[in-house]
CSV table of C-alpha atoms in Angstrom, one decimal:
chain,number,residue,atom,x,y,z
F,397,MET,CA,112.2,89.3,117.7
F,398,LEU,CA,113.1,86.3,119.9
F,399,ASP,CA,111.9,88.3,122.9
F,400,LEU,CA,108.5,88.7,121.2
F,401,LYS,CA,108.2,84.9,120.7
F,402,ALA,CA,109.4,84.1,124.2
F,403,ILE,CA,106.8,86.3,125.7
F,404,GLN,CA,104.0,84.6,123.7
F,405,GLU,CA,105.3,81.3,124.7
F,406,ILE,CA,105.8,82.0,128.5
F,407,VAL,CA,102.6,84.0,129.0
F,408,PRO,CA,99.8,82.1,127.1
F,409,THR,CA,97.1,84.7,128.1
F,410,VAL,CA,98.8,87.3,126.0
F,411,ASN,CA,96.5,87.7,123.0
F,412,MET,CA,98.4,90.4,121.0
F,413,ILE,CA,102.0,91.7,121.2
F,414,SER,CA,104.0,94.1,119.0
F,415,PRO,CA,107.7,95.2,119.1
F,416,VAL,CA,108.3,98.8,118.7
F,417,ILE,CA,111.7,99.7,117.2
F,418,SER,CA,112.0,103.5,117.3
F,419,TYR,CA,114.5,105.9,115.6
F,420,ASN,CA,114.5,109.6,115.2
F,421,TYR,CA,114.7,110.7,111.6
F,422,SER,CA,113.8,113.5,109.3
F,423,ALA,CA,111.1,113.0,106.8
F,424,ILE,CA,111.6,114.9,103.5
F,425,ILE,CA,109.3,115.7,100.6
F,426,ASP,CA,110.0,118.3,97.8
F,427,GLY,CA,112.7,119.9,100.0
F,428,LYS,CA,110.5,120.2,103.0
F,429,SER,CA,111.8,118.5,106.1
F,430,LYS,CA,110.3,117.5,109.4
F,431,PRO,CA,111.7,115.6,112.4
F,432,VAL,CA,109.7,112.4,113.0
F,433,VAL,CA,109.8,109.2,114.9
F,434,LEU,CA,110.0,106.2,112.7
F,435,GLU,CA,108.6,103.1,114.4
F,436,GLY,CA,109.0,99.5,113.3
F,437,VAL,CA,105.9,97.6,114.4
F,438,ASN,CA,103.8,94.5,113.5
F,439,THR,CA,100.2,94.7,112.4
F,440,SER,CA,99.0,94.0,116.0
F,441,TYR,CA,100.4,97.3,117.2
F,442,PHE,CA,97.4,99.3,115.9
F,443,GLU,CA,94.9,97.1,117.7
F,444,VAL,CA,96.9,96.8,120.9
F,445,PHE,CA,96.9,100.7,121.2
F,446,ASN,CA,93.5,101.1,119.8
F,447,ILE,CA,94.5,103.4,116.9
F,448,ASP,CA,91.9,104.3,114.4
F,449,TRP,CA,92.3,104.8,110.7
F,450,GLN,CA,91.6,108.0,108.9
F,451,LYS,CA,92.5,106.5,105.5
F,452,GLY,CA,94.0,103.5,103.8
F,453,GLU,CA,95.1,100.4,105.5
F,454,VAL,CA,97.8,98.7,107.6
F,455,PHE,CA,100.7,96.7,106.0
F,456,ASN,CA,99.7,93.2,104.9
F,457,LYS,CA,101.5,90.0,105.8
F,458,MET,CA,103.7,89.9,102.5
F,459,GLN,CA,104.7,93.6,103.1
F,460,SER,CA,105.6,92.9,106.8
F,461,GLU,CA,107.5,89.6,106.2
F,462,SER,CA,109.6,90.8,103.3
F,463,GLY,CA,110.4,94.2,104.6
F,464,GLN,CA,108.8,96.3,101.9
F,465,PRO,CA,109.3,100.0,102.1
F,466,VAL,CA,105.6,100.9,103.0
F,467,CYS,CA,104.4,103.1,105.9
F,468,VAL,CA,101.5,104.4,107.7
F,469,ILE,CA,101.7,108.1,108.8
F,470,GLY,CA,100.3,110.1,111.7
F,471,ASP,CA,97.8,112.9,111.1
F,472,ASN,CA,100.3,115.8,111.7
F,473,ILE,CA,102.7,114.4,109.1
F,474,LYS,CA,99.9,114.3,106.6
F,475,THR,CA,99.0,117.9,107.4
F,476,VAL,CA,102.5,119.3,107.2
F,477,PHE,CA,103.4,117.5,103.9
F,478,PHE,CA,100.1,117.1,102.1
F,479,ASN,CA,97.6,119.7,103.5
F,480,GLN,CA,94.2,118.4,102.4
F,481,LYS,CA,95.5,116.2,99.7
F,482,ASP,CA,95.2,112.4,99.8
F,483,PRO,CA,98.7,111.0,100.8
F,484,VAL,CA,97.9,107.4,100.2
F,485,GLY,CA,99.9,106.1,97.3
F,486,LYS,CA,102.4,108.9,97.5
F,487,TYR,CA,106.0,108.6,98.8
F,488,ILE,CA,107.9,110.1,101.7
F,489,LYS,CA,111.8,109.9,102.3
F,490,CYS,CA,113.2,108.8,105.6
F,491,GLY,CA,117.0,108.4,105.8
F,492,GLN,CA,118.1,106.9,102.5
F,493,ILE,CA,114.9,105.1,101.7
F,494,TRP,CA,111.6,106.1,100.0
F,495,LEU,CA,108.5,104.7,101.8
F,496,LYS,CA,105.2,104.3,100.0
F,497,ILE,CA,102.3,105.7,102.1
F,498,ILE,CA,99.5,103.1,102.5
F,499,GLY,CA,97.6,104.6,105.4
F,500,VAL,CA,97.0,107.4,107.7
F,501,VAL,CA,96.0,107.1,111.3
F,502,GLU,CA,93.4,109.4,113.2
F,503,ARG,CA,94.6,112.2,115.3
F,504,ARG,CA,95.1,111.5,119.0
F,505,ASP,CA,94.7,114.4,121.1
F,506,PHE,CA,95.8,114.3,124.8
F,507,THR,CA,98.1,116.2,127.0
F,508,ALA,CA,101.8,115.2,127.7
F,509,SER,CA,101.0,114.4,131.4
F,510,ALA,CA,98.0,112.1,130.3
F,511,SER,CA,100.5,110.5,127.8
F,512,ASP,CA,102.9,109.8,130.8
F,513,GLU,CA,100.1,108.4,133.0
F,514,MET,CA,98.7,106.2,130.4
F,515,GLY,CA,102.1,105.1,129.1
F,516,ILE,CA,101.2,105.8,125.5
F,517,SER,CA,102.3,108.5,123.1
F,518,SER,CA,100.8,110.6,120.3
F,519,THR,CA,100.8,109.0,116.8
F,520,ASP,CA,100.6,112.4,115.1
F,521,ASN,CA,104.3,112.8,114.3
F,522,LYS,CA,105.1,109.2,113.8
F,523,ILE,CA,105.8,107.0,110.7
F,524,PHE,CA,105.0,103.4,111.2
F,525,ILE,CA,106.7,100.7,109.0
F,526,PRO,CA,106.9,97.0,109.3
F,527,GLU,CA,109.4,95.7,111.8
F,528,GLN,CA,111.3,93.8,109.1
F,529,THR,CA,111.6,96.9,107.0
F,530,ILE,CA,113.3,98.8,109.8
F,531,LEU,CA,115.6,95.8,110.6
F,532,MET,CA,116.5,95.2,106.9
F,533,ARG,CA,116.6,98.6,105.4
F,534,LEU,CA,117.4,101.1,108.2
F,535,ARG,CA,119.1,99.5,111.2
F,536,PRO,CA,122.3,98.6,109.4
F,537,CYS,CA,122.8,102.3,108.7
F,538,VAL,CA,122.8,103.2,112.3
F,539,GLY,CA,126.0,103.1,114.1
F,540,ARG,CA,128.1,104.8,116.6
F,541,ALA,CA,130.3,107.7,115.4
F,542,ASP,CA,133.5,105.8,116.1
F,543,GLU,CA,132.4,102.8,114.2
F,544,VAL,CA,131.5,105.0,111.2
F,545,GLU,CA,135.0,106.7,111.5
F,546,LYS,CA,136.7,103.2,111.5
F,547,SER,CA,134.7,102.1,108.5
F,548,ASN,CA,135.7,105.3,106.7
F,549,ASP,CA,139.4,104.7,107.6
F,550,ALA,CA,139.2,101.2,106.3
F,551,ALA,CA,137.7,102.3,103.1
F,552,ASP,CA,140.5,104.9,102.6
F,553,ARG,CA,143.1,102.3,103.0
F,554,PHE,CA,141.6,99.6,100.8
F,555,GLY,CA,139.6,101.7,98.4
């Protein structure tokens, strides 16, 4: 997050900025699984990319700073897991954590070529969480296979 602060200090004309920390995960509810992109962002992200709301709200300052397990989901995730039911207040599992759904973003329809040209991507299959949540709760679980193997070997020797 030092990069984020440095950009804001060096380029004073930047009004809004958001980090994007992305991981591919599977979302799971009631035994149903779907591959998703989990993105750690700050609250400015939605305004920077002009993302409209279908329902609910963005994470608040306390949820963002303390890394609470809350999320905003894309429209396709809502459709796959909840059909026409209201997902706000429900939970979805990503990795080893349960995230409380606090909002749903509007569907964004555009072609892959338009996406490449504009430098933006669809929000429909994404789950957005506060940047601190991804850093505190998910990032430590991600490692290279050889690091996981070394960790398991050490646990076998000492455990």
